[in-house]
Amino acid sequence: MNKIAFVTGGSRGIGRAIAVRLAKSGFDLWIGYKSNTVAAEEVKAMIEGLGRSCELLRFDISNYEETEAALAKKVEERTPHVLVYNAGITRDNLMVWMTRDEWDSVISTNLDGFYNVTRMLMFPMLKAKRGHIIVVSSTSGQIGQAGQVNYSASKAGLIGAARALAREIGKKNIFVNVVAPGFIETDMTAGLPKEQILNLIPINRLGKPEDVASVVNFLCTEEHMYIHGQVIGINGGLAI
Ligand code: NAP
């Protein structure tokens, strides 16, 4: 039986590229998504086209009960080798104008979602005594981004959570690492002013989802693995 990789937010953007890359490395996939079934079906077809199986799991990661209903039994029956905690949203606004809903929705999806999903996998992964957890944070979580106080807080929170978890479960042969992408071309960044952003990036191009996927793939598949509890920037030099 092939190993399973579970990618939250695997239906679009960075998560999709990660899912496809892991399928090429021989993993079967579980793809989590919230509502865009058309996009999810597309990635399923891509993965099956690579000769791997793909299961779609539709649930809202910010909702504990929904997450439990989707995962609790499933992860007991077959425990993924890899969890990529990738799903996330932005609701940008300056702090002075930020609504309570903009704050809450970002924190509950990006940060509470991490608890909801990862907690569900903890016992099975600890029992299996193996695994990789990759958390997708952001440059915003490392250095802060104006207009993203909510998002930066959630992504910095993920870094703290992953570092603490790495200390808890490293002994059980479960690796925990964080990737922190800069500006990557996806639906999430489609509305941003490219020319202005390029001035900030020494490599002089925006990132592609595949740039993130290759690092995640390395972290999940490299045999000689001694990287643990680290935050790896994938940002073209945006934050040095
Ligand atoms: P995207 O294209 O907007 O895709 C987001 C994915 O997350 C979709 O699959 C979406 O499902 C899923 N999702 C959103 N809310 C969810 C929820 N409540 N429950 C379950 N699934 C949910 O985003 P992206 O640009 O690929 O970003 C992926 C991750 O990378 C995010 O955590 C983001 O913060 C991080 N990141 C992105 C960039 C960038 O420049 N793009 C930079 C740094 C970090 P549906 O398709 O059903 O909506």
Short mmCIF file of C-alpha atoms and ligand atoms in Angstrom, two decimals:
data_model
loop_
_atom_site.label_atom_id
_atom_site.label_comp_id
_atom_site.label_asym_id
_atom_site.label_seq_id
_atom_site.Cartn_x
_atom_site.Cartn_y
_atom_site.Cartn_z
CA MET A 1 0.00 0.00 0.00
CA ASN A 2 1.28 3.48 -0.84
CA LYS A 3 1.91 6.02 1.87
CA ILE A 4 -0.73 8.70 2.29
CA ALA A 5 -0.11 12.43 2.25
CA PHE A 6 -2.93 14.64 3.51
CA VAL A 7 -2.85 18.19 2.18
CA THR A 8 -5.32 20.70 3.59
CA GLY A 9 -6.30 23.31 1.02
CA GLY A 10 -4.99 20.94 -1.63
CA SER A 11 -7.57 21.88 -4.23
CA ARG A 12 -5.98 25.11 -5.46
CA GLY A 13 -2.76 27.14 -5.55
CA ILE A 14 0.16 26.08 -3.39
CA GLY A 15 -1.67 23.09 -1.90
CA ARG A 16 -2.51 21.73 -5.34
CA ALA A 17 1.14 21.97 -6.45
CA ILE A 18 2.23 20.22 -3.25
CA ALA A 19 -0.33 17.45 -3.76
CA VAL A 20 0.76 16.84 -7.36
CA ARG A 21 4.42 16.89 -6.41
CA LEU A 22 3.87 14.37 -3.61
CA ALA A 23 1.85 12.15 -5.95
CA LYS A 24 4.85 12.15 -8.31
CA SER A 25 6.94 10.98 -5.36
CA GLY A 26 4.61 8.00 -4.89
CA PHE A 27 2.14 9.16 -2.24
CA ASP A 28 -1.59 8.59 -2.41
CA LEU A 29 -3.40 11.80 -1.54
CA TRP A 30 -6.13 13.04 0.70
CA ILE A 31 -7.12 16.52 -0.39
CA GLY A 32 -8.92 18.80 2.06
CA TYR A 33 -10.92 21.75 0.76
CA LYS A 34 -13.80 23.96 1.84
CA SER A 35 -16.25 24.52 -1.01
CA ASN A 36 -14.72 24.64 -4.51
CA THR A 37 -15.58 21.12 -5.64
CA VAL A 38 -14.79 21.85 -9.29
CA ALA A 39 -11.19 22.73 -8.41
CA ALA A 40 -10.94 19.72 -6.10
CA GLU A 41 -12.18 17.36 -8.83
CA GLU A 42 -9.53 18.81 -11.17
CA VAL A 43 -6.68 18.01 -8.83
CA LYS A 44 -8.13 14.55 -8.17
CA ALA A 45 -8.04 13.85 -11.92
CA MET A 46 -4.46 15.13 -12.12
CA ILE A 47 -3.36 12.83 -9.32
CA GLU A 48 -5.19 9.81 -10.69
CA GLY A 49 -3.57 10.59 -14.05
CA LEU A 50 -0.25 10.08 -12.27
CA GLY A 51 -1.38 6.62 -11.19
CA ARG A 52 -2.05 7.51 -7.55
CA SER A 53 -5.31 7.48 -5.64
CA CYS A 54 -6.90 10.66 -4.39
CA GLU A 55 -9.69 11.14 -1.87
CA LEU A 56 -11.45 14.47 -1.52
CA LEU A 57 -12.36 15.60 1.99
CA ARG A 58 -14.71 18.54 2.07
CA PHE A 59 -14.90 20.23 5.45
CA ASP A 60 -14.29 23.61 7.05
CA ILE A 61 -11.06 23.42 9.06
CA SER A 62 -12.18 26.30 11.26
CA ASN A 63 -15.06 24.17 12.54
CA TYR A 64 -13.99 21.61 15.15
CA GLU A 65 -17.07 19.40 14.85
CA GLU A 66 -16.87 19.25 11.05
CA THR A 67 -13.17 18.46 11.20
CA GLU A 68 -13.75 15.70 13.74
CA ALA A 69 -16.58 14.20 11.67
CA ALA A 70 -14.38 14.19 8.56
CA LEU A 71 -11.20 12.84 10.12
CA ALA A 72 -11.54 11.06 13.47
CA LYS A 73 -12.44 7.57 12.17
CA LYS A 74 -10.51 7.90 8.97
CA VAL A 75 -7.12 8.56 10.55
CA GLU A 76 -7.56 5.56 12.86
CA GLU A 77 -8.17 3.27 9.88
CA ARG A 78 -5.24 4.60 7.86
CA THR A 79 -2.81 7.06 9.31
CA PRO A 80 -1.20 9.48 6.87
CA HIS A 81 2.61 9.57 6.75
CA VAL A 82 2.48 13.23 5.84
CA LEU A 83 0.27 16.11 6.93
CA VAL A 84 0.71 19.36 5.04
CA TYR A 85 -1.23 22.00 6.94
CA ASN A 86 -1.64 24.44 4.06
CA ALA A 87 -5.21 25.80 3.96
CA GLY A 88 -5.44 29.46 4.79
CA ILE A 89 -7.18 32.73 3.96
CA THR A 90 -6.53 36.46 3.99
CA ARG A 91 -8.94 39.24 4.91
CA ASP A 92 -6.66 42.26 4.54
CA ASN A 93 -7.35 45.63 6.09
CA LEU A 94 -5.46 48.23 8.07
CA MET A 95 -5.78 47.64 11.79
CA VAL A 96 -7.55 50.96 12.22
CA TRP A 97 -10.37 49.68 9.99
CA MET A 98 -10.21 45.97 10.71
CA THR A 99 -13.56 44.48 11.65
CA ARG A 100 -14.01 41.85 14.30
CA ASP A 101 -15.14 39.46 11.58
CA GLU A 102 -11.96 40.01 9.52
CA TRP A 103 -9.90 39.24 12.61
CA ASP A 104 -11.94 36.21 13.70
CA SER A 105 -12.26 34.53 10.32
CA VAL A 106 -8.51 34.64 9.65
CA ILE A 107 -7.51 33.46 13.12
CA SER A 108 -10.11 30.69 13.18
CA THR A 109 -9.22 29.35 9.74
CA ASN A 110 -5.44 29.72 9.83
CA LEU A 111 -4.71 29.05 13.49
CA ASP A 112 -7.68 27.26 15.11
CA GLY A 113 -7.73 25.09 11.99
CA PHE A 114 -4.22 23.93 12.81
CA TYR A 115 -5.39 22.73 16.22
CA ASN A 116 -8.51 21.10 14.78
CA VAL A 117 -6.70 19.14 12.09
CA THR A 118 -3.40 18.33 13.76
CA ARG A 119 -4.97 17.27 17.06
CA MET A 120 -7.04 14.74 15.14
CA LEU A 121 -3.89 13.10 13.76
CA MET A 122 -1.85 13.18 16.92
CA PHE A 123 -2.69 9.84 18.56
CA PRO A 124 -2.57 7.82 15.33
CA MET A 125 0.74 9.40 14.29
CA LEU A 126 2.25 8.90 17.74
CA LYS A 127 1.14 5.28 17.67
CA ALA A 128 2.65 4.81 14.22
CA LYS A 129 5.88 6.44 15.44
CA ARG A 130 6.62 8.07 12.13
CA GLY A 131 5.56 10.99 10.02
CA HIS A 132 6.14 14.47 8.72
CA ILE A 133 4.10 17.54 9.54
CA ILE A 134 4.72 20.53 7.31
CA VAL A 135 3.05 23.78 8.24
CA VAL A 136 2.60 26.48 5.62
CA SER A 137 3.19 29.83 7.29
CA SER A 138 4.22 33.01 5.46
CA THR A 139 6.84 35.74 5.28
CA SER A 140 4.10 37.86 6.88
CA GLY A 141 4.35 35.65 9.95
CA GLN A 142 8.11 36.17 10.12
CA ILE A 143 8.45 39.93 9.58
CA GLY A 144 4.87 41.27 9.66
CA GLN A 145 3.02 42.88 6.79
CA ALA A 146 1.12 46.17 6.89
CA GLY A 147 -2.56 45.59 6.17
CA GLN A 148 -2.29 42.04 7.50
CA VAL A 149 -2.23 42.27 11.27
CA ASN A 150 -4.73 39.41 11.48
CA TYR A 151 -2.94 37.24 8.91
CA SER A 152 0.55 37.99 10.29
CA ALA A 153 -0.64 37.07 13.78
CA SER A 154 -2.09 33.77 12.55
CA LYS A 155 1.03 32.88 10.58
CA ALA A 156 3.39 33.84 13.42
CA GLY A 157 1.17 31.76 15.70
CA LEU A 158 1.65 28.77 13.43
CA ILE A 159 5.43 29.15 13.68
CA GLY A 160 5.24 29.12 17.47
CA ALA A 161 2.87 26.17 17.46
CA ALA A 162 5.03 24.14 15.07
CA ARG A 163 8.21 24.83 17.03
CA ALA A 164 6.57 23.72 20.27
CA LEU A 165 5.09 20.64 18.63
CA ALA A 166 8.51 19.78 17.16
CA ARG A 167 9.89 19.70 20.71
CA GLU A 168 7.02 17.48 21.87
CA ILE A 169 7.03 14.79 19.21
CA GLY A 170 10.49 14.69 17.63
CA LYS A 171 11.40 11.71 19.83
CA LYS A 172 8.57 9.75 18.24
CA ASN A 173 10.19 10.04 14.83
CA ILE A 174 7.72 12.67 13.68
CA PHE A 175 9.37 15.60 11.94
CA VAL A 176 7.73 19.00 12.16
CA ASN A 177 8.84 21.86 9.94
CA VAL A 178 7.47 25.13 8.61
CA VAL A 179 7.71 26.66 5.18
CA ALA A 180 7.23 30.41 4.91
CA PRO A 181 6.44 31.47 1.34
CA GLY A 182 6.75 35.06 0.16
CA PHE A 183 4.63 36.28 -2.77
CA ILE A 184 3.47 33.24 -4.72
CA GLU A 185 1.24 33.51 -7.79
CA THR A 186 -2.12 32.01 -6.80
CA ASP A 187 -5.74 33.15 -6.48
CA MET A 188 -4.79 34.62 -3.09
CA THR A 189 -2.34 37.13 -4.58
CA ALA A 190 -4.08 37.73 -7.92
CA GLY A 191 -5.24 41.23 -6.97
CA LEU A 192 -1.87 42.54 -5.68
CA PRO A 193 0.18 45.19 -7.57
CA LYS A 194 2.93 43.06 -9.17
CA GLU A 195 5.28 45.85 -10.25
CA GLN A 196 5.43 47.32 -6.77
CA ILE A 197 6.05 43.91 -5.23
CA LEU A 198 8.84 43.03 -7.68
CA ASN A 199 10.91 45.95 -6.35
CA LEU A 200 11.04 44.15 -3.00
CA ILE A 201 12.23 40.79 -4.36
CA PRO A 202 15.97 40.39 -5.11
CA ILE A 203 15.32 37.39 -7.40
CA ASN A 204 13.02 39.72 -9.40
CA ARG A 205 10.12 37.38 -9.89
CA LEU A 206 7.12 36.23 -7.93
CA GLY A 207 7.19 32.65 -6.71
CA LYS A 208 5.32 29.80 -8.31
CA PRO A 209 3.37 27.18 -6.31
CA GLU A 210 5.91 24.64 -7.57
CA ASP A 211 8.71 26.58 -5.82
CA VAL A 212 7.00 25.78 -2.52
CA ALA A 213 6.04 22.25 -3.53
CA SER A 214 9.64 21.25 -4.22
CA VAL A 215 10.75 22.23 -0.72
CA VAL A 216 7.81 20.44 0.91
CA ASN A 217 8.52 17.37 -1.18
CA PHE A 218 12.17 17.41 -0.08
CA LEU A 219 11.18 17.70 3.59
CA CYS A 220 8.78 14.76 3.26
CA THR A 221 10.90 12.40 1.21
CA GLU A 222 14.60 12.99 1.91
CA GLU A 223 16.12 9.91 3.45
CA HIS A 224 18.89 11.72 5.35
CA MET A 225 16.65 14.02 7.34
CA TYR A 226 18.01 16.09 10.19
CA ILE A 227 15.89 19.23 9.65
CA HIS A 228 13.39 19.55 12.49
CA GLY A 229 11.52 22.46 14.02
CA GLN A 230 12.83 24.83 11.34
CA VAL A 231 11.24 27.67 9.40
CA ILE A 232 12.33 27.66 5.77
CA GLY A 233 11.72 30.86 3.83
CA ILE A 234 10.74 30.47 0.17
CA ASN A 235 10.61 34.09 -0.85
CA GLY A 236 13.18 35.01 -3.52
CA GLY A 237 15.04 37.05 -0.94
CA LEU A 238 12.06 39.15 0.19
CA ALA A 239 13.10 38.52 3.80
CA ILE A 240 16.82 38.02 4.32
P1 NAP B 1 -5.62 29.72 -2.36
O1 NAP B 1 -5.19 29.61 -3.78
O2 NAP B 1 -6.59 30.77 -1.96
O3 NAP B 1 -6.15 28.28 -1.86
C1 NAP B 1 -6.60 28.13 -0.55
C2 NAP B 1 -6.96 26.69 -0.28
O4 NAP B 1 -7.36 26.56 1.09
C3 NAP B 1 -8.13 26.18 -1.11
O5 NAP B 1 -7.93 24.81 -1.38
C4 NAP B 1 -9.31 26.37 -0.17
O6 NAP B 1 -10.44 25.52 -0.44
C5 NAP B 1 -8.68 26.00 1.15
N1 NAP B 1 -9.40 26.58 2.30
C6 NAP B 1 -9.59 27.89 2.58
N2 NAP B 1 -10.33 28.03 3.71
C7 NAP B 1 -10.61 26.77 4.13
C8 NAP B 1 -11.37 26.25 5.22
N3 NAP B 1 -11.97 27.05 6.11
N4 NAP B 1 -11.49 24.90 5.35
C9 NAP B 1 -10.88 24.08 4.44
N5 NAP B 1 -10.15 24.51 3.41
C10 NAP B 1 -10.03 25.85 3.24
O7 NAP B 1 -4.35 29.97 -1.41
P2 NAP B 1 -2.79 29.78 -1.69
O8 NAP B 1 -2.25 31.06 -2.18
O9 NAP B 1 -2.54 28.53 -2.42
O10 NAP B 1 -2.27 29.64 -0.18
C11 NAP B 1 -2.09 28.38 0.45
C12 NAP B 1 -1.43 28.61 1.80
O11 NAP B 1 -0.19 29.29 1.60
C13 NAP B 1 -2.24 29.51 2.73
O12 NAP B 1 -2.10 29.07 4.06
C14 NAP B 1 -1.60 30.86 2.58
O13 NAP B 1 -1.76 31.65 3.72
C15 NAP B 1 -0.15 30.45 2.40
N6 NAP B 1 0.66 31.46 1.73
C16 NAP B 1 0.33 31.92 0.48
C17 NAP B 1 1.15 32.86 -0.12
C18 NAP B 1 0.87 33.40 -1.49
O14 NAP B 1 1.56 34.34 -1.90
N7 NAP B 1 -0.06 32.84 -2.24
C19 NAP B 1 2.25 33.37 0.56
C20 NAP B 1 2.55 32.88 1.84
C21 NAP B 1 1.74 31.93 2.40
P3 NAP B 1 -11.57 25.97 -1.53
O15 NAP B 1 -10.92 25.77 -2.88
O16 NAP B 1 -12.70 25.07 -1.31
O17 NAP B 1 -11.86 27.41 -1.27
#
